[in-house]
XYZ file of C-alpha atoms in Angstrom:
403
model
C -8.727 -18.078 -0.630
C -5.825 -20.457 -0.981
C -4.807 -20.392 2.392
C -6.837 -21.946 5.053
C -7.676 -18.159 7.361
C -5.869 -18.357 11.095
C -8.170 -20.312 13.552
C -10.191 -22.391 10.642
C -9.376 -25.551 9.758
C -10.271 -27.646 6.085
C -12.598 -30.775 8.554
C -15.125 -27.843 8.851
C -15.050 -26.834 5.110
C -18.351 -27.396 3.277
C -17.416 -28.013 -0.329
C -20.674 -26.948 -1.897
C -20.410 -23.965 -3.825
C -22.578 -20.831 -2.408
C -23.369 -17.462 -3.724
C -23.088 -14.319 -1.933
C -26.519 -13.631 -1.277
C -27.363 -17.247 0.041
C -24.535 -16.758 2.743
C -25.414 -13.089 3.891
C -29.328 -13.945 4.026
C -28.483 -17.230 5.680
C -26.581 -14.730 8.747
C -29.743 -12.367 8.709
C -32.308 -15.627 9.185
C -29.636 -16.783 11.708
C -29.320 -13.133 13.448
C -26.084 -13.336 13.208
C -23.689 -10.720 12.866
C -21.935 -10.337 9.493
C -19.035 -8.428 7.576
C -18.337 -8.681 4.068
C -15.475 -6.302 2.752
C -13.055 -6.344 -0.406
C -9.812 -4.760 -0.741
C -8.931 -1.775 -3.416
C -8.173 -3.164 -6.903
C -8.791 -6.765 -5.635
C -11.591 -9.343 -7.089
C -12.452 -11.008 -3.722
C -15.260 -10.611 -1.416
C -14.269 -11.884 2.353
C -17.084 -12.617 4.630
C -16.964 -12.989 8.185
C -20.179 -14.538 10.307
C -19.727 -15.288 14.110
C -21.640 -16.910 16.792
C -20.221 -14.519 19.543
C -22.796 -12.644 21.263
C -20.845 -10.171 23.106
C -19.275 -8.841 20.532
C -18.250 -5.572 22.254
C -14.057 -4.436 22.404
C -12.528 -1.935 24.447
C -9.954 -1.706 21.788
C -8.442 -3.608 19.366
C -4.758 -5.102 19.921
C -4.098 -5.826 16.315
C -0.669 -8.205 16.764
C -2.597 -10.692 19.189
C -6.070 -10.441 17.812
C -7.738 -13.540 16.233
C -9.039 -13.139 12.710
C -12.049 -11.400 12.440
C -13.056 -7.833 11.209
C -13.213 -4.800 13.855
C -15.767 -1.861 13.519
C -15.465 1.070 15.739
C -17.282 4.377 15.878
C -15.945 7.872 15.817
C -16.035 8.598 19.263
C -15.433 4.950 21.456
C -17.778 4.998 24.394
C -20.460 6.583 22.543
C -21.042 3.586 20.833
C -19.084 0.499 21.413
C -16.378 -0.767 18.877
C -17.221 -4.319 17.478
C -15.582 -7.840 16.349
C -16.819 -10.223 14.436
C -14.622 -12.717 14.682
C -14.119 -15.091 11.845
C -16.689 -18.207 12.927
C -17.672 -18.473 9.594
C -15.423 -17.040 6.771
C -16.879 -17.625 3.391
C -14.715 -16.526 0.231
C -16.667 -15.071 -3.359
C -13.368 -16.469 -5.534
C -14.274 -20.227 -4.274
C -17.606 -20.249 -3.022
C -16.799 -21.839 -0.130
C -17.342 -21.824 3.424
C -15.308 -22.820 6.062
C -15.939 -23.045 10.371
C -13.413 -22.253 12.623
C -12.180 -24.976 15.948
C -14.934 -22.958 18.012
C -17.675 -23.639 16.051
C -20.193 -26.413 17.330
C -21.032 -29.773 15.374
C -24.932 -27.928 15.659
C -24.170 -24.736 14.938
C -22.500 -25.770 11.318
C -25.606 -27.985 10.483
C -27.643 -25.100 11.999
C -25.930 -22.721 9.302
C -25.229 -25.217 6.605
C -29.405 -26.107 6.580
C -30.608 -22.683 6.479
C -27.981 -22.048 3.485
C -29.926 -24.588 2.046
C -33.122 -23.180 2.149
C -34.927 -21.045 -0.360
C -34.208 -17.247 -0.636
C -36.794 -14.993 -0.018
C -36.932 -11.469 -0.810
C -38.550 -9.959 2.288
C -35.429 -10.903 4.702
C -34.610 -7.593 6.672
C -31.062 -6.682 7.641
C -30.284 -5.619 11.288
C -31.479 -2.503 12.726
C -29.624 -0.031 15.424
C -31.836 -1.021 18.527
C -32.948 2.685 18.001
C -34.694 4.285 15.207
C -33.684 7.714 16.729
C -32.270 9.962 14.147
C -30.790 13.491 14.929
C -30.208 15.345 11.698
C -27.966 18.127 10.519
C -29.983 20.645 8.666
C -28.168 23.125 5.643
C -28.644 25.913 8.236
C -26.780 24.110 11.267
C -24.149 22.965 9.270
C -23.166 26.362 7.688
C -23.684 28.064 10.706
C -21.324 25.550 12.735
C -19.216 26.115 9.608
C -19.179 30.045 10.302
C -18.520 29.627 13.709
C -15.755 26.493 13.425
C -13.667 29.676 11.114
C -14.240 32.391 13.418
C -12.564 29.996 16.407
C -9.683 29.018 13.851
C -8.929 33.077 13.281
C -9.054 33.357 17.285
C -6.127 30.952 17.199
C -7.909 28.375 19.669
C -7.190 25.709 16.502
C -5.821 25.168 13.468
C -8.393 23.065 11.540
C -11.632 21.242 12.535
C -13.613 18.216 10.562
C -17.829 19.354 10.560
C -20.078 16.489 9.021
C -23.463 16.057 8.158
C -25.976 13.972 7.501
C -29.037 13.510 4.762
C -32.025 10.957 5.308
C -33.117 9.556 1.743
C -36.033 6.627 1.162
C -35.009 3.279 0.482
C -36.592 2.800 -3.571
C -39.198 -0.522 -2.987
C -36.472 -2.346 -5.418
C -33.899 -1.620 -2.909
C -31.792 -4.904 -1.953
C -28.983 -4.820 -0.130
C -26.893 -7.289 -1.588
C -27.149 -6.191 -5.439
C -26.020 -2.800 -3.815
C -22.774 -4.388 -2.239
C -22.228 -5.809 -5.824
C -22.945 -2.197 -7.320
C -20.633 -0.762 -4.770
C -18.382 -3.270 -6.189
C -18.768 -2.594 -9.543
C -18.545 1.275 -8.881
C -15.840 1.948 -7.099
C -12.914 -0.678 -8.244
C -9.930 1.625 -6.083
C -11.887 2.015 -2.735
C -12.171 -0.538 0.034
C -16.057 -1.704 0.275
C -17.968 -3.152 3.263
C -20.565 -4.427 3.797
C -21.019 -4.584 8.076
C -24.566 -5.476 9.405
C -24.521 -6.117 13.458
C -27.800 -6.495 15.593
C -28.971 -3.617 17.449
C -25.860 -1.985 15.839
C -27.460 -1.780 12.575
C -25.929 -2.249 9.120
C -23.409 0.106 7.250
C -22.610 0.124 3.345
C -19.684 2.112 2.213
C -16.521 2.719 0.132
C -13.466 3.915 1.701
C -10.329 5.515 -0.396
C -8.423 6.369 3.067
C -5.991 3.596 5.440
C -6.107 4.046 8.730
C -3.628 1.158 9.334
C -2.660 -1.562 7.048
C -0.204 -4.312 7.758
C 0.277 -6.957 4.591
C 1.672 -10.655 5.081
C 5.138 -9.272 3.927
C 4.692 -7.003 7.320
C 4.922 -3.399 5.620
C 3.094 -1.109 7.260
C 0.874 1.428 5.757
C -1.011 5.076 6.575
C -2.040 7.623 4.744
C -2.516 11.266 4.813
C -5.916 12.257 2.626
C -7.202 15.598 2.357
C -8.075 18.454 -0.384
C -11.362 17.952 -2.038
C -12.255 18.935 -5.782
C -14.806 17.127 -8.369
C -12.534 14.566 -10.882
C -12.221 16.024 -13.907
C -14.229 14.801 -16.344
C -11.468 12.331 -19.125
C -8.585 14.939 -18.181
C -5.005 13.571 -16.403
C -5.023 14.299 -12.998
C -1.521 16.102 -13.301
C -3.963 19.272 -14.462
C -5.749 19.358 -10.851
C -5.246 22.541 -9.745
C -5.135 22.727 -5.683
C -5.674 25.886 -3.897
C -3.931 27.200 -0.972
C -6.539 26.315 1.796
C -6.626 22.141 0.126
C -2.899 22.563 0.169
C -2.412 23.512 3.806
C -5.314 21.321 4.806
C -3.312 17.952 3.325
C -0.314 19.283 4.975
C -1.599 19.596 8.256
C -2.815 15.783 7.934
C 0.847 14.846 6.986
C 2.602 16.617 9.761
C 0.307 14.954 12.424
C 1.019 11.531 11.126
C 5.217 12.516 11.515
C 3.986 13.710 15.097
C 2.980 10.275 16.027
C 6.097 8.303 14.427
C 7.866 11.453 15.943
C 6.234 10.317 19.367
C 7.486 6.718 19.253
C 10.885 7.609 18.044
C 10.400 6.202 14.822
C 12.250 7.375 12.147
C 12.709 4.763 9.754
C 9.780 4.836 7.195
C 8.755 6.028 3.983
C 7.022 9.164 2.488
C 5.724 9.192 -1.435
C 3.606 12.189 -2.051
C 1.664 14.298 -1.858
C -0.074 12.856 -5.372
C -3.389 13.507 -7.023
C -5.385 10.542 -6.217
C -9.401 9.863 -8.073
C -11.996 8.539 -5.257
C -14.971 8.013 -7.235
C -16.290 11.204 -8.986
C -13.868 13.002 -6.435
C -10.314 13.777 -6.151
C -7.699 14.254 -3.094
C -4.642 14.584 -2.242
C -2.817 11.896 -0.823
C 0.830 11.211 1.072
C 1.685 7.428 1.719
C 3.647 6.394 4.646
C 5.470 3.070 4.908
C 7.146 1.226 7.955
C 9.255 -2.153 6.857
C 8.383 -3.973 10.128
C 11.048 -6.780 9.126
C 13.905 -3.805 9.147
C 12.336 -2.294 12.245
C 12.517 -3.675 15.767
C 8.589 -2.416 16.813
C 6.078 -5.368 16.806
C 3.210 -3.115 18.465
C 3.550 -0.217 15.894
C 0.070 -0.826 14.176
C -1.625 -1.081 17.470
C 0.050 1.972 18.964
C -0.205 3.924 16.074
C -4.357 2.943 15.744
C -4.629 4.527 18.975
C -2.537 7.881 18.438
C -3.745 8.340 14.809
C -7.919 7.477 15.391
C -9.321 9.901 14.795
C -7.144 11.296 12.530
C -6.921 14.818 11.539
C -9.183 14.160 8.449
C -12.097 13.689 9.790
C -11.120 15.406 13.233
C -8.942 18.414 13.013
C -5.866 19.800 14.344
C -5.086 20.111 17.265
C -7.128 17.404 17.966
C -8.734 18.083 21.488
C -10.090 21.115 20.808
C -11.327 20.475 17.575
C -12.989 17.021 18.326
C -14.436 19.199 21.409
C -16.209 21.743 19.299
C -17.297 18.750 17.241
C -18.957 17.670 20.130
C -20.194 20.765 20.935
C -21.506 22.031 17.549
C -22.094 19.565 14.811
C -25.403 18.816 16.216
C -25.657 15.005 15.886
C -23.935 11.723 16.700
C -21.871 10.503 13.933
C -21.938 7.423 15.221
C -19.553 4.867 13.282
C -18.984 7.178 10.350
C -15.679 8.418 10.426
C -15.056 5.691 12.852
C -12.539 2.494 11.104
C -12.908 -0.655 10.195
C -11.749 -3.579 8.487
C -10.450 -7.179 8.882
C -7.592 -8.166 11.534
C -5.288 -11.006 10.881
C -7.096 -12.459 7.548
C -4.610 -14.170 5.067
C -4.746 -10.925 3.352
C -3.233 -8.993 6.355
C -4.768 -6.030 8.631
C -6.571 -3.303 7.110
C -8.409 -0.786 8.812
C -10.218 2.105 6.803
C -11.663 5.219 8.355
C -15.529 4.735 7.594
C -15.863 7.507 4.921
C -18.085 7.621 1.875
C -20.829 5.488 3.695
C -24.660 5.128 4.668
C -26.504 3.360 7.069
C -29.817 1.798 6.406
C -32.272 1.835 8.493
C -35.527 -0.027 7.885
C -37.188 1.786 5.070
C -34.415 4.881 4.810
C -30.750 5.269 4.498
C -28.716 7.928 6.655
C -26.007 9.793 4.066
C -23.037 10.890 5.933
C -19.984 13.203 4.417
C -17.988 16.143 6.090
C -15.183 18.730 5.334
C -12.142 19.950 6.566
C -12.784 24.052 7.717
C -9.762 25.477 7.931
C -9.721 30.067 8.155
C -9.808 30.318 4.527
C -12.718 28.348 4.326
C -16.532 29.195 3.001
C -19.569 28.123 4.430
C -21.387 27.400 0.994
C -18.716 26.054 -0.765
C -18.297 23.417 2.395
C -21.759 22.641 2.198
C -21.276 21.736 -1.679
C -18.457 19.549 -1.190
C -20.588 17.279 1.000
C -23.096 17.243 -1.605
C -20.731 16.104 -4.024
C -19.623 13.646 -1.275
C -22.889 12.347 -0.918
C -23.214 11.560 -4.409
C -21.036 8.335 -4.204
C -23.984 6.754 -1.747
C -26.845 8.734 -3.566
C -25.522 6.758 -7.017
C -25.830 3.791 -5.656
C -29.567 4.104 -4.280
C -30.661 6.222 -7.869
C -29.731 2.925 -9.701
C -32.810 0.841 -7.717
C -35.098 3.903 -8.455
């Protein structure tokens, strides 16, 4: 981290060098909220501790937001949408911590001492303030599935999202930061985060889809993601084959993303795609959407297109009040923040929000599996069922390797 981040400042900079696992137990002894992410294809673990303790957004307004990292659920209101701003913003490339203006003389020697101290290994992350879990069983997901295609062929919508969940033991050898590093280590192309927030809980996951991205040189960035298929195993991805129903299910994703720029009469941006894209042991296809902002008079567009775009019609459907109604209605649980977004606002890196996909969270001695699929009238209700297994499989690697 070359640059000092927005709001910290170099007289609060402790030049020891510390690892990652002395500054995320050092949060946890603390109770102190925490986010580590790093971007695709970068080397650089970000984390951000504050001392805030309301931490609770109504929504985020990217362009004036301090630095800090946002995390908001699928439906907002059901659970609140977080920020931890950037109190404490330690970077894995230097070691290094630094405080932010608002952070006390005590509450740095406060941090700085219990950095100090000796790891142990029975620290426990935080837990949702309820250990409550409703599951989605085979049964109620294919049968939602069943009935999700018989209201697309009645015409009331074109395509709805239906998730599940899977509840899997924590292996005794489980630890939570040698999984972040596995995460890491695993998937190099995804965007992987680390978010832990009392009575929230904590979340582990690796994203391949944007939400909204704006970089220092102020490009703008979405993406339409849909179409499932396993990779192929050492083959190019030009020989994916993509059947009709993946086809018109990434299509449907792109043409709601040129309904929003369509409803803020933008027109200047660019489209690349659709391409073959490798998530893991999975593949997609993907459409990438750039705005210039430095061309394009509209300082507000990542805000205003966060709030038409979430959630998007990847993990929600088309049109998108009827289907996120019979989500509601039928898929039997709360997702909670999966298929929410998240990701840091204002960092030196830029703004990058991810739709929370490819995720768990842990609860004390288990860890909640989430993945869905798009249903769309061609669908089947088995064959939707195995592409959230194979889903599932980018968490379920992660925990086999601690077994």
């Amino acid at each position: 981290m070359a640059d000092i981040a927005p709001g910290t400042t170099n007289s609060g900079t402790d030049s020891i060098v510390y690892s990652l696992e002395q500054v995320v137990h050092a949060a946890f002894a603390l109770g102190l909220p925490v986010a580590a992410w790093r971007l695709p294809l970068a080397t650089e673990t970000t984390v951000c501790i504050t001392f805030d303790k309301d931490l609770k957004i109504s929504k985020p307004a990217l362009e004036s937001s301090p630095y800090g990292f946002v995390f908001s659920p699928f439906v907002v209101g059901e659970q609140p949408s977080i920020f931890v701003k950037a109190d404490i913003v330690y970077s894995s490339e230097t070691g290094h911590i630094r405080f932010s203006k608002a952070v006390t003389e005590a509450q740095k020697q406060e941090f700085i001492i219990t950095l100090k101290q000796p790891q142990t290994t029975n620290y426990s992350w935080h837990l949702h303030a309820s250990e409550t879990i409703n599951q989605q069983t085979e049964t109620g997901f294919k049968s939602a599935v069943t009935e999700a295609i018989a209201t697309i062929n009645s015409g009331h919508m074109e395509k709805v999202v239906l998730s599940r969940t899977a509840l899997k033991p924590l292996p005794s050898s489980f630890n939570l930061v040698a999984a972040y590093r596995l995460v890491l280590q695993s998937y190099p192309g995804a965007f992987v985060s680390l978010v832990s927030v009392p009575e929230v809980g904590t979340w582990l996951g690796a994203s391949p889809e944007i939400l909204v991205s704006i970089d220092p040189q102020k490009i703008f960035r979405t993406v339409a993601l849909a179409g499932t298929q396993p990779a192929l195993d050492g083959e190019p991805v030009g020989n994916a084959i993509w059947r009709q129903k993946e086809i018109e299910e990434q299509g449907m994703v792109e043409r709601y993303i040129l309904s929003c720029f369509k409803k803020l009469r933008l027109r200047e941006y660019t489209e690349v795609g659709p391409r073959t894209i490798v998530a893991g042991n999975l593949m997609h296809l993907r459409t990438d959407f750039s705005v210039d902002l430095k061309e394009v008079d509209f300082p507000t567009l990542g805000t205003d297109m966060l709030e038409l775009l979430h959630p998007t019609s990847a993990v929600c459907g088309l049109p998108k009040e009827p289907a996120l109604t019979f989500i509601l209605e039928h898929e039997g649980y709360n997702r909670s923040y999966y298929s929410g977004y998240l990701g840091p606002v204002n960092s030196p890196q830029g703004t990058h929000l991810y739709v929370n996909l490819r995720c768990m969270q842990l609860l004390k001695n288990e860890a909640i599996l989430y993945a869905g699929a798009g249903i769309t009238g061609e669908s089947d209700a088995e064959k939707e069922w195995q592409e959230t297994q194979h889903k599932m499989q980018t968490m379920q690697r992660i925990l086999a390797n601690f077994e």
